[in-house]
């Protein structure tokens, strides 16, 4: 069943929902299998790398079709977009949710453009995520600021936009390969107490398992995970190729990586739930 984030948050308000970055059919189908096995809702997210690899009007309908056939609730979400054209296209092809990432802009520009995206999205029942503060990247090739979210700023942003959910920077960093992020739970608690909006944590591959559980209790509704599944896929694909040096059929080579992505997604969802 395809639903937007507001629907997911309303139906599932006891702990956070996992959002996984997916890059094609193989990982998307594995994530949905994981969610169905655990009877959990899930969010499939298309980021800019995925969009550059497969145009939104190709990957969107494929993910939407998988979501509609799933036995659990699934949102199909455009992740970290800064491009109005992409956001318009995502809405047009039926994404149930979009993120406008104005974290690298001034507060005023971020507010103005987020409002514009909400005006485009809401008439189509598409939910909108935005970011205040800036979750940095461990990869030096990505030039992004590292700015912790101030509770007062989050409140001002929410009051000015009425956004459906808000990504905050409280100690996570994108693309970490080890679970060593140091979450500032005090900051998160102050934001949650001050701003009555579902909160989103990005860069959650780096969050230790015991802290994934604690996030829900601190007002987090959506936990974004990407690198962990990319590692699961890439490492097992390498293994499959080394183990079967004469095999050239990609469908056969993808079997092990797909199983491993499903296992990794299930492990994260189990770590999140209380
Ligand atoms: O928006 C996507 C997430 O923030 C993914 O971050 O790759 O560090 O898990 P991650
Ligand atoms: Zn992110």
PDB file of C-alpha atoms and ligand atoms in Angstrom:
ATOM      1  CA  UNK A   1       0.000   0.000   0.000  1.00  0.00           C
ATOM      2  CA  UNK A   2       1.413   3.384  -1.029  1.00  0.00           C
ATOM      3  CA  UNK A   3       0.973   6.103   1.609  1.00  0.00           C
ATOM      4  CA  UNK A   4       2.472   9.486   2.425  1.00  0.00           C
ATOM      5  CA  UNK A   5       4.538  10.193   5.533  1.00  0.00           C
ATOM      6  CA  UNK A   6       1.691  11.882   7.425  1.00  0.00           C
ATOM      7  CA  UNK A   7      -0.370   8.734   7.044  1.00  0.00           C
ATOM      8  CA  UNK A   8       2.569   6.600   8.237  1.00  0.00           C
ATOM      9  CA  UNK A   9       3.238   8.802  11.270  1.00  0.00           C
ATOM     10  CA  UNK A  10      -0.442   8.757  12.265  1.00  0.00           C
ATOM     11  CA  UNK A  11      -0.806   4.983  11.914  1.00  0.00           C
ATOM     12  CA  UNK A  12       2.546   4.204  13.493  1.00  0.00           C
ATOM     13  CA  UNK A  13       3.213   6.570  16.337  1.00  0.00           C
ATOM     14  CA  UNK A  14       4.853   4.328  18.917  1.00  0.00           C
ATOM     15  CA  UNK A  15       8.326   4.214  17.360  1.00  0.00           C
ATOM     16  CA  UNK A  16      10.301   5.531  14.395  1.00  0.00           C
ATOM     17  CA  UNK A  17       9.934   4.209  10.851  1.00  0.00           C
ATOM     18  CA  UNK A  18      13.031   3.237   8.873  1.00  0.00           C
ATOM     19  CA  UNK A  19      13.688   5.044   5.591  1.00  0.00           C
ATOM     20  CA  UNK A  20      16.170   3.273   3.325  1.00  0.00           C
ATOM     21  CA  UNK A  21      17.977   4.742   0.322  1.00  0.00           C
ATOM     22  CA  UNK A  22      17.476   2.460  -2.680  1.00  0.00           C
ATOM     23  CA  UNK A  23      19.166   2.606  -6.060  1.00  0.00           C
ATOM     24  CA  UNK A  24      17.223   0.152  -8.190  1.00  0.00           C
ATOM     25  CA  UNK A  25      14.976  -2.900  -8.295  1.00  0.00           C
ATOM     26  CA  UNK A  26      17.236  -5.282  -6.386  1.00  0.00           C
ATOM     27  CA  UNK A  27      17.588  -3.307  -3.165  1.00  0.00           C
ATOM     28  CA  UNK A  28      14.019  -1.939  -3.287  1.00  0.00           C
ATOM     29  CA  UNK A  29      12.470  -5.390  -3.512  1.00  0.00           C
ATOM     30  CA  UNK A  30      14.759  -6.670  -0.726  1.00  0.00           C
ATOM     31  CA  UNK A  31      13.774  -3.791   1.588  1.00  0.00           C
ATOM     32  CA  UNK A  32      10.081  -4.451   0.967  1.00  0.00           C
ATOM     33  CA  UNK A  33      10.570  -8.170   1.693  1.00  0.00           C
ATOM     34  CA  UNK A  34      12.281  -7.230   4.966  1.00  0.00           C
ATOM     35  CA  UNK A  35       9.383  -4.930   5.927  1.00  0.00           C
ATOM     36  CA  UNK A  36       6.790  -7.570   5.002  1.00  0.00           C
ATOM     37  CA  UNK A  37       8.620 -10.238   7.026  1.00  0.00           C
ATOM     38  CA  UNK A  38       8.597  -7.997  10.100  1.00  0.00           C
ATOM     39  CA  UNK A  39       5.143  -6.521   9.350  1.00  0.00           C
ATOM     40  CA  UNK A  40       6.621  -3.023   9.564  1.00  0.00           C
ATOM     41  CA  UNK A  41       5.897   0.056   7.447  1.00  0.00           C
ATOM     42  CA  UNK A  42       8.886   1.320   5.496  1.00  0.00           C
ATOM     43  CA  UNK A  43      10.065   4.282   3.409  1.00  0.00           C
ATOM     44  CA  UNK A  44      11.886   3.822   0.082  1.00  0.00           C
ATOM     45  CA  UNK A  45      14.045   6.886  -0.596  1.00  0.00           C
ATOM     46  CA  UNK A  46      15.536   8.101  -3.883  1.00  0.00           C
ATOM     47  CA  UNK A  47      18.490  10.439  -3.423  1.00  0.00           C
ATOM     48  CA  UNK A  48      20.377  12.533  -5.974  1.00  0.00           C
ATOM     49  CA  UNK A  49      22.863   9.747  -6.820  1.00  0.00           C
ATOM     50  CA  UNK A  50      19.975   7.380  -7.538  1.00  0.00           C
ATOM     51  CA  UNK A  51      18.200  10.055  -9.592  1.00  0.00           C
ATOM     52  CA  UNK A  52      21.357  10.644 -11.631  1.00  0.00           C
ATOM     53  CA  UNK A  53      21.566   6.900 -12.286  1.00  0.00           C
ATOM     54  CA  UNK A  54      17.879   6.276 -13.076  1.00  0.00           C
ATOM     55  CA  UNK A  55      15.607   9.214 -14.021  1.00  0.00           C
ATOM     56  CA  UNK A  56      12.783   9.886 -11.578  1.00  0.00           C
ATOM     57  CA  UNK A  57      10.105   9.075 -14.152  1.00  0.00           C
ATOM     58  CA  UNK A  58      11.635   5.584 -14.488  1.00  0.00           C
ATOM     59  CA  UNK A  59      12.563   4.684 -10.901  1.00  0.00           C
ATOM     60  CA  UNK A  60       9.490   6.442  -9.439  1.00  0.00           C
ATOM     61  CA  UNK A  61       6.821   4.319 -11.184  1.00  0.00           C
ATOM     62  CA  UNK A  62       8.806   1.139 -10.435  1.00  0.00           C
ATOM     63  CA  UNK A  63       9.004   1.902  -6.679  1.00  0.00           C
ATOM     64  CA  UNK A  64       5.386   3.093  -6.594  1.00  0.00           C
ATOM     65  CA  UNK A  65       4.283  -0.151  -8.204  1.00  0.00           C
ATOM     66  CA  UNK A  66       6.287  -2.196  -5.652  1.00  0.00           C
ATOM     67  CA  UNK A  67       4.786  -0.092  -2.834  1.00  0.00           C
ATOM     68  CA  UNK A  68       1.222  -0.624  -4.083  1.00  0.00           C
ATOM     69  CA  UNK A  69       1.730  -4.394  -4.210  1.00  0.00           C
ATOM     70  CA  UNK A  70       3.302  -4.582  -0.730  1.00  0.00           C
ATOM     71  CA  UNK A  71       1.336  -6.049   2.172  1.00  0.00           C
ATOM     72  CA  UNK A  72       2.671  -3.278   4.463  1.00  0.00           C
ATOM     73  CA  UNK A  73       2.425   0.517   4.206  1.00  0.00           C
ATOM     74  CA  UNK A  74       5.223   1.988   2.062  1.00  0.00           C
ATOM     75  CA  UNK A  75       6.120   5.612   1.302  1.00  0.00           C
ATOM     76  CA  UNK A  76       8.102   6.474  -1.811  1.00  0.00           C
ATOM     77  CA  UNK A  77      10.157   9.523  -0.921  1.00  0.00           C
ATOM     78  CA  UNK A  78      12.413  11.906  -2.852  1.00  0.00           C
ATOM     79  CA  UNK A  79      15.421  12.418  -0.578  1.00  0.00           C
ATOM     80  CA  UNK A  80      17.636  15.535  -0.229  1.00  0.00           C
ATOM     81  CA  UNK A  81      16.351  17.341  -3.287  1.00  0.00           C
ATOM     82  CA  UNK A  82      17.385  20.919  -3.966  1.00  0.00           C
ATOM     83  CA  UNK A  83      15.916  21.026  -7.448  1.00  0.00           C
ATOM     84  CA  UNK A  84      12.388  22.361  -7.996  1.00  0.00           C
ATOM     85  CA  UNK A  85      12.148  20.592 -11.369  1.00  0.00           C
ATOM     86  CA  UNK A  86      12.932  17.229  -9.744  1.00  0.00           C
ATOM     87  CA  UNK A  87      10.411  17.894  -7.000  1.00  0.00           C
ATOM     88  CA  UNK A  88       7.730  18.795  -9.557  1.00  0.00           C
ATOM     89  CA  UNK A  89       8.519  15.651 -11.556  1.00  0.00           C
ATOM     90  CA  UNK A  90       8.443  13.452  -8.445  1.00  0.00           C
ATOM     91  CA  UNK A  91       5.008  14.837  -7.534  1.00  0.00           C
ATOM     92  CA  UNK A  92       3.814  14.382 -11.107  1.00  0.00           C
ATOM     93  CA  UNK A  93       4.870  10.726 -11.322  1.00  0.00           C
ATOM     94  CA  UNK A  94       3.291   9.876  -7.961  1.00  0.00           C
ATOM     95  CA  UNK A  95       5.950   9.942  -5.226  1.00  0.00           C
ATOM     96  CA  UNK A  96       4.072  10.060  -1.914  1.00  0.00           C
ATOM     97  CA  UNK A  97       6.632  12.300  -0.222  1.00  0.00           C
ATOM     98  CA  UNK A  98       9.451  14.731  -1.000  1.00  0.00           C
ATOM     99  CA  UNK A  99      12.287  16.318   0.945  1.00  0.00           C
ATOM    100  CA  UNK A 100      13.400  19.818   0.128  1.00  0.00           C
ATOM    101  CA  UNK A 101      16.940  20.121   1.473  1.00  0.00           C
ATOM    102  CA  UNK A 102      17.610  23.805   2.084  1.00  0.00           C
ATOM    103  CA  UNK A 103      20.251  23.077   4.713  1.00  0.00           C
ATOM    104  CA  UNK A 104      23.010  24.744   2.696  1.00  0.00           C
ATOM    105  CA  UNK A 105      20.957  27.920   2.122  1.00  0.00           C
ATOM    106  CA  UNK A 106      20.308  30.884   4.403  1.00  0.00           C
ATOM    107  CA  UNK A 107      17.448  30.399   6.872  1.00  0.00           C
ATOM    108  CA  UNK A 108      15.298  32.862   4.909  1.00  0.00           C
ATOM    109  CA  UNK A 109      15.867  31.082   1.580  1.00  0.00           C
ATOM    110  CA  UNK A 110      15.284  27.696   3.220  1.00  0.00           C
ATOM    111  CA  UNK A 111      11.971  28.900   4.668  1.00  0.00           C
ATOM    112  CA  UNK A 112      10.863  30.531   1.410  1.00  0.00           C
ATOM    113  CA  UNK A 113      11.639  27.531  -0.807  1.00  0.00           C
ATOM    114  CA  UNK A 114      10.242  25.008   1.682  1.00  0.00           C
ATOM    115  CA  UNK A 115       6.961  26.940   1.651  1.00  0.00           C
ATOM    116  CA  UNK A 116       6.990  26.851  -2.131  1.00  0.00           C
ATOM    117  CA  UNK A 117       7.505  23.060  -2.131  1.00  0.00           C
ATOM    118  CA  UNK A 118       4.659  22.611   0.375  1.00  0.00           C
ATOM    119  CA  UNK A 119       2.388  24.668  -1.894  1.00  0.00           C
ATOM    120  CA  UNK A 120       3.286  22.359  -4.805  1.00  0.00           C
ATOM    121  CA  UNK A 121       3.075  19.104  -2.843  1.00  0.00           C
ATOM    122  CA  UNK A 122       0.114  19.340  -0.478  1.00  0.00           C
ATOM    123  CA  UNK A 123      -2.617  19.711  -3.131  1.00  0.00           C
ATOM    124  CA  UNK A 124      -1.460  16.277  -4.393  1.00  0.00           C
ATOM    125  CA  UNK A 125      -1.441  14.756  -0.881  1.00  0.00           C
ATOM    126  CA  UNK A 126       2.358  14.563  -1.002  1.00  0.00           C
ATOM    127  CA  UNK A 127       4.069  15.099   2.365  1.00  0.00           C
ATOM    128  CA  UNK A 128       7.124  17.359   2.733  1.00  0.00           C
ATOM    129  CA  UNK A 129      10.288  16.974   4.796  1.00  0.00           C
ATOM    130  CA  UNK A 130      12.765  19.829   5.287  1.00  0.00           C
ATOM    131  CA  UNK A 131      16.006  20.282   7.202  1.00  0.00           C
ATOM    132  CA  UNK A 132      17.162  22.912   9.658  1.00  0.00           C
ATOM    133  CA  UNK A 133      20.785  22.909  10.785  1.00  0.00           C
ATOM    134  CA  UNK A 134      22.960  20.762   8.557  1.00  0.00           C
ATOM    135  CA  UNK A 135      23.926  17.100   8.844  1.00  0.00           C
ATOM    136  CA  UNK A 136      27.447  16.909   7.406  1.00  0.00           C
ATOM    137  CA  UNK A 137      29.128  14.200   5.323  1.00  0.00           C
ATOM    138  CA  UNK A 138      32.111  12.067   6.339  1.00  0.00           C
ATOM    139  CA  UNK A 139      33.003  11.951   2.634  1.00  0.00           C
ATOM    140  CA  UNK A 140      35.196  15.042   1.978  1.00  0.00           C
ATOM    141  CA  UNK A 141      34.078  14.994  -1.675  1.00  0.00           C
ATOM    142  CA  UNK A 142      30.657  16.224  -0.506  1.00  0.00           C
ATOM    143  CA  UNK A 143      30.850  19.884   0.401  1.00  0.00           C
ATOM    144  CA  UNK A 144      28.176  20.314   3.062  1.00  0.00           C
ATOM    145  CA  UNK A 145      28.144  22.344   6.257  1.00  0.00           C
ATOM    146  CA  UNK A 146      28.093  20.731   9.698  1.00  0.00           C
ATOM    147  CA  UNK A 147      25.690  22.790  11.844  1.00  0.00           C
ATOM    148  CA  UNK A 148      23.858  21.530  14.928  1.00  0.00           C
ATOM    149  CA  UNK A 149      20.152  22.372  15.041  1.00  0.00           C
ATOM    150  CA  UNK A 150      19.184  24.946  17.660  1.00  0.00           C
ATOM    151  CA  UNK A 151      15.756  24.271  19.234  1.00  0.00           C
ATOM    152  CA  UNK A 152      14.673  27.931  18.837  1.00  0.00           C
ATOM    153  CA  UNK A 153      15.632  27.874  15.169  1.00  0.00           C
ATOM    154  CA  UNK A 154      13.701  24.633  14.633  1.00  0.00           C
ATOM    155  CA  UNK A 155      10.626  26.227  16.226  1.00  0.00           C
ATOM    156  CA  UNK A 156      10.934  29.355  14.080  1.00  0.00           C
ATOM    157  CA  UNK A 157      11.326  27.210  10.947  1.00  0.00           C
ATOM    158  CA  UNK A 158       8.327  25.041  11.798  1.00  0.00           C
ATOM    159  CA  UNK A 159       6.127  28.024  12.614  1.00  0.00           C
ATOM    160  CA  UNK A 160       7.097  29.709   9.344  1.00  0.00           C
ATOM    161  CA  UNK A 161       6.562  26.659   7.135  1.00  0.00           C
ATOM    162  CA  UNK A 162       4.217  24.127   8.802  1.00  0.00           C
ATOM    163  CA  UNK A 163       6.365  21.390   7.254  1.00  0.00           C
ATOM    164  CA  UNK A 164       5.224  17.764   7.796  1.00  0.00           C
ATOM    165  CA  UNK A 165       8.496  16.526   9.276  1.00  0.00           C
ATOM    166  CA  UNK A 166      11.818  18.080  10.096  1.00  0.00           C
ATOM    167  CA  UNK A 167      15.349  16.716   9.780  1.00  0.00           C
ATOM    168  CA  UNK A 168      17.620  17.901  12.575  1.00  0.00           C
ATOM    169  CA  UNK A 169      21.375  17.767  13.135  1.00  0.00           C
ATOM    170  CA  UNK A 170      22.105  16.317  16.562  1.00  0.00           C
ATOM    171  CA  UNK A 171      25.400  14.488  16.047  1.00  0.00           C
ATOM    172  CA  UNK A 172      24.958  12.165  13.088  1.00  0.00           C
ATOM    173  CA  UNK A 173      27.111  12.399   9.960  1.00  0.00           C
ATOM    174  CA  UNK A 174      26.197  11.025   6.533  1.00  0.00           C
ATOM    175  CA  UNK A 175      28.055   8.049   5.052  1.00  0.00           C
ATOM    176  CA  UNK A 176      29.786   6.802   8.198  1.00  0.00           C
ATOM    177  CA  UNK A 177      30.840   3.184   7.819  1.00  0.00           C
ATOM    178  CA  UNK A 178      31.160   2.474  11.569  1.00  0.00           C
ATOM    179  CA  UNK A 179      28.410   2.913  14.198  1.00  0.00           C
ATOM    180  CA  UNK A 180      30.283   5.505  16.242  1.00  0.00           C
ATOM    181  CA  UNK A 181      28.092   8.646  15.984  1.00  0.00           C
ATOM    182  CA  UNK A 182      27.711  10.589  19.195  1.00  0.00           C
ATOM    183  CA  UNK A 183      24.065  11.667  19.464  1.00  0.00           C
ATOM    184  CA  UNK A 184      23.309  14.727  21.567  1.00  0.00           C
ATOM    185  CA  UNK A 185      20.154  13.354  23.201  1.00  0.00           C
ATOM    186  CA  UNK A 186      19.805  16.512  25.329  1.00  0.00           C
ATOM    187  CA  UNK A 187      19.600  18.668  22.230  1.00  0.00           C
ATOM    188  CA  UNK A 188      17.135  16.270  20.628  1.00  0.00           C
ATOM    189  CA  UNK A 189      14.957  16.316  23.754  1.00  0.00           C
ATOM    190  CA  UNK A 190      14.929  20.129  23.843  1.00  0.00           C
ATOM    191  CA  UNK A 191      13.946  20.272  20.159  1.00  0.00           C
ATOM    192  CA  UNK A 192      11.190  17.685  20.697  1.00  0.00           C
ATOM    193  CA  UNK A 193       9.817  19.540  23.708  1.00  0.00           C
ATOM    194  CA  UNK A 194       9.772  22.847  21.853  1.00  0.00           C
ATOM    195  CA  UNK A 195       8.592  21.782  18.376  1.00  0.00           C
ATOM    196  CA  UNK A 196       5.580  19.551  17.880  1.00  0.00           C
ATOM    197  CA  UNK A 197       6.611  18.084  14.527  1.00  0.00           C
ATOM    198  CA  UNK A 198       7.798  14.565  13.646  1.00  0.00           C
ATOM    199  CA  UNK A 199      11.611  14.631  13.665  1.00  0.00           C
ATOM    200  CA  UNK A 200      13.924  12.909  11.183  1.00  0.00           C
ATOM    201  CA  UNK A 201      17.464  11.674  11.766  1.00  0.00           C
ATOM    202  CA  UNK A 202      19.759  11.477   8.736  1.00  0.00           C
ATOM    203  CA  UNK A 203      23.064   9.637   8.510  1.00  0.00           C
ATOM    204  CA  UNK A 204      21.796   6.826  10.718  1.00  0.00           C
ATOM    205  CA  UNK A 205      24.176   4.139   9.457  1.00  0.00           C
ATOM    206  CA  UNK A 206      26.597   5.662  11.978  1.00  0.00           C
ATOM    207  CA  UNK A 207      24.185   5.363  14.931  1.00  0.00           C
ATOM    208  CA  UNK A 208      24.967   2.550  17.413  1.00  0.00           C
ATOM    209  CA  UNK A 209      22.153  -0.033  17.649  1.00  0.00           C
ATOM    210  CA  UNK A 210      21.336   0.836  21.276  1.00  0.00           C
ATOM    211  CA  UNK A 211      20.883   4.500  20.280  1.00  0.00           C
ATOM    212  CA  UNK A 212      18.570   3.619  17.364  1.00  0.00           C
ATOM    213  CA  UNK A 213      16.035   2.446  19.975  1.00  0.00           C
ATOM    214  CA  UNK A 214      16.552   5.558  22.092  1.00  0.00           C
ATOM    215  CA  UNK A 215      15.805   7.867  19.132  1.00  0.00           C
ATOM    216  CA  UNK A 216      12.124   6.891  19.017  1.00  0.00           C
ATOM    217  CA  UNK A 217      11.757   7.710  22.702  1.00  0.00           C
ATOM    218  CA  UNK A 218      13.181  11.190  21.960  1.00  0.00           C
ATOM    219  CA  UNK A 219      10.534  12.184  19.413  1.00  0.00           C
ATOM    220  CA  UNK A 220      12.114  10.803  16.246  1.00  0.00           C
ATOM    221  CA  UNK A 221       9.587   9.490  13.704  1.00  0.00           C
ATOM    222  CA  UNK A 222      11.826   8.677  10.723  1.00  0.00           C
ATOM    223  CA  UNK A 223      15.339   7.210  10.707  1.00  0.00           C
ATOM    224  CA  UNK A 224      17.251   7.458   7.422  1.00  0.00           C
ATOM    225  CA  UNK A 225      19.682   4.678   6.549  1.00  0.00           C
ATOM    226  CA  UNK A 226      21.652   4.423   3.329  1.00  0.00           C
ATOM    227  CA  UNK A 227      25.331   3.475   3.571  1.00  0.00           C
ATOM    228  CA  UNK A 228      24.685   0.352   5.607  1.00  0.00           C
ATOM    229  CA  UNK A 229      22.632  -1.242   2.802  1.00  0.00           C
ATOM    230  CA  UNK A 230      25.080  -0.067   0.126  1.00  0.00           C
ATOM    231  CA  UNK A 231      27.855  -1.811   2.077  1.00  0.00           C
ATOM    232  CA  UNK A 232      25.741  -4.966   2.420  1.00  0.00           C
ATOM    233  CA  UNK A 233      25.105  -5.030  -1.334  1.00  0.00           C
ATOM    234  CA  UNK A 234      28.613  -4.085  -2.497  1.00  0.00           C
ATOM    235  CA  UNK A 235      30.531  -6.379  -0.172  1.00  0.00           C
ATOM    236  CA  UNK A 236      28.420  -9.453  -0.971  1.00  0.00           C
ATOM    237  CA  UNK A 237      28.498  -8.732  -4.691  1.00  0.00           C
ATOM    238  CA  UNK A 238      32.292  -8.716  -4.504  1.00  0.00           C
ATOM    239  CA  UNK A 239      32.174 -11.972  -2.553  1.00  0.00           C
ATOM    240  CA  UNK A 240      29.786 -13.569  -5.060  1.00  0.00           C
ATOM    241  CA  UNK A 241      32.075 -12.600  -7.939  1.00  0.00           C
ATOM    242  CA  UNK A 242      35.177 -13.930  -6.184  1.00  0.00           C
ATOM    243  CA  UNK A 243      33.430 -17.177  -5.286  1.00  0.00           C
ATOM    244  CA  UNK A 244      32.111 -17.732  -8.829  1.00  0.00           C
ATOM    245  CA  UNK A 245      34.849 -16.404 -11.144  1.00  0.00           C
ATOM    246  CA  UNK A 246      33.248 -17.982 -14.228  1.00  0.00           C
ATOM    247  CA  UNK A 247      29.746 -16.697 -13.588  1.00  0.00           C
ATOM    248  CA  UNK A 248      28.715 -13.779 -15.794  1.00  0.00           C
ATOM    249  CA  UNK A 249      24.951 -13.819 -15.294  1.00  0.00           C
ATOM    250  CA  UNK A 250      24.085 -10.755 -13.224  1.00  0.00           C
ATOM    251  CA  UNK A 251      20.778 -12.230 -12.090  1.00  0.00           C
ATOM    252  CA  UNK A 252      22.688 -15.079 -10.430  1.00  0.00           C
ATOM    253  CA  UNK A 253      25.367 -12.759  -9.038  1.00  0.00           C
ATOM    254  CA  UNK A 254      22.693 -10.516  -7.506  1.00  0.00           C
ATOM    255  CA  UNK A 255      21.093 -13.335  -5.454  1.00  0.00           C
ATOM    256  CA  UNK A 256      23.493 -13.114  -2.504  1.00  0.00           C
ATOM    257  CA  UNK A 257      23.571  -9.276  -2.348  1.00  0.00           C
ATOM    258  CA  UNK A 258      19.759  -9.186  -2.409  1.00  0.00           C
ATOM    259  CA  UNK A 259      19.550 -11.650   0.485  1.00  0.00           C
ATOM    260  CA  UNK A 260      22.123  -9.641   2.399  1.00  0.00           C
ATOM    261  CA  UNK A 261      20.304  -6.311   1.825  1.00  0.00           C
ATOM    262  CA  UNK A 262      17.118  -7.922   3.142  1.00  0.00           C
ATOM    263  CA  UNK A 263      18.982  -9.270   6.186  1.00  0.00           C
ATOM    264  CA  UNK A 264      20.619  -5.860   6.860  1.00  0.00           C
ATOM    265  CA  UNK A 265      17.289  -4.002   6.520  1.00  0.00           C
ATOM    266  CA  UNK A 266      15.598  -6.464   8.896  1.00  0.00           C
ATOM    267  CA  UNK A 267      18.426  -6.056  11.393  1.00  0.00           C
ATOM    268  CA  UNK A 268      18.063  -2.231  11.351  1.00  0.00           C
ATOM    269  CA  UNK A 269      14.274  -2.368  11.695  1.00  0.00           C
ATOM    270  CA  UNK A 270      14.607  -4.767  14.619  1.00  0.00           C
ATOM    271  CA  UNK A 271      17.195  -2.489  16.216  1.00  0.00           C
ATOM    272  CA  UNK A 272      14.792   0.468  15.935  1.00  0.00           C
ATOM    273  CA  UNK A 273      11.724  -1.189  17.434  1.00  0.00           C
ATOM    274  CA  UNK A 274      11.420  -1.326  21.222  1.00  0.00           C
TER     275      UNK A 274
HETATM  276  O1  LIG B   1      19.114  10.675   3.588  1.00  0.00           O
HETATM  277  C1  LIG B   1      19.685   9.583   3.740  1.00  0.00           C
HETATM  278  C2  LIG B   1      20.368   9.206   4.971  1.00  0.00           C
HETATM  279  O2  LIG B   1      20.655  10.340   5.689  1.00  0.00           O
HETATM  280  C3  LIG B   1      21.402   8.147   4.829  1.00  0.00           C
HETATM  281  O3  LIG B   1      22.578   8.350   5.594  1.00  0.00           O
HETATM  282  O4  LIG B   1      23.995   6.780   4.324  1.00  0.00           O
HETATM  283  O5  LIG B   1      24.805   7.797   6.421  1.00  0.00           O
HETATM  284  O6  LIG B   1      23.022   6.079   6.477  1.00  0.00           O
HETATM  285  P1  LIG B   1      23.647   7.184   5.719  1.00  0.00           P
HETATM  286 ZN1  LIG B   2      20.378  12.258   4.558  1.00  0.00          ZN
END
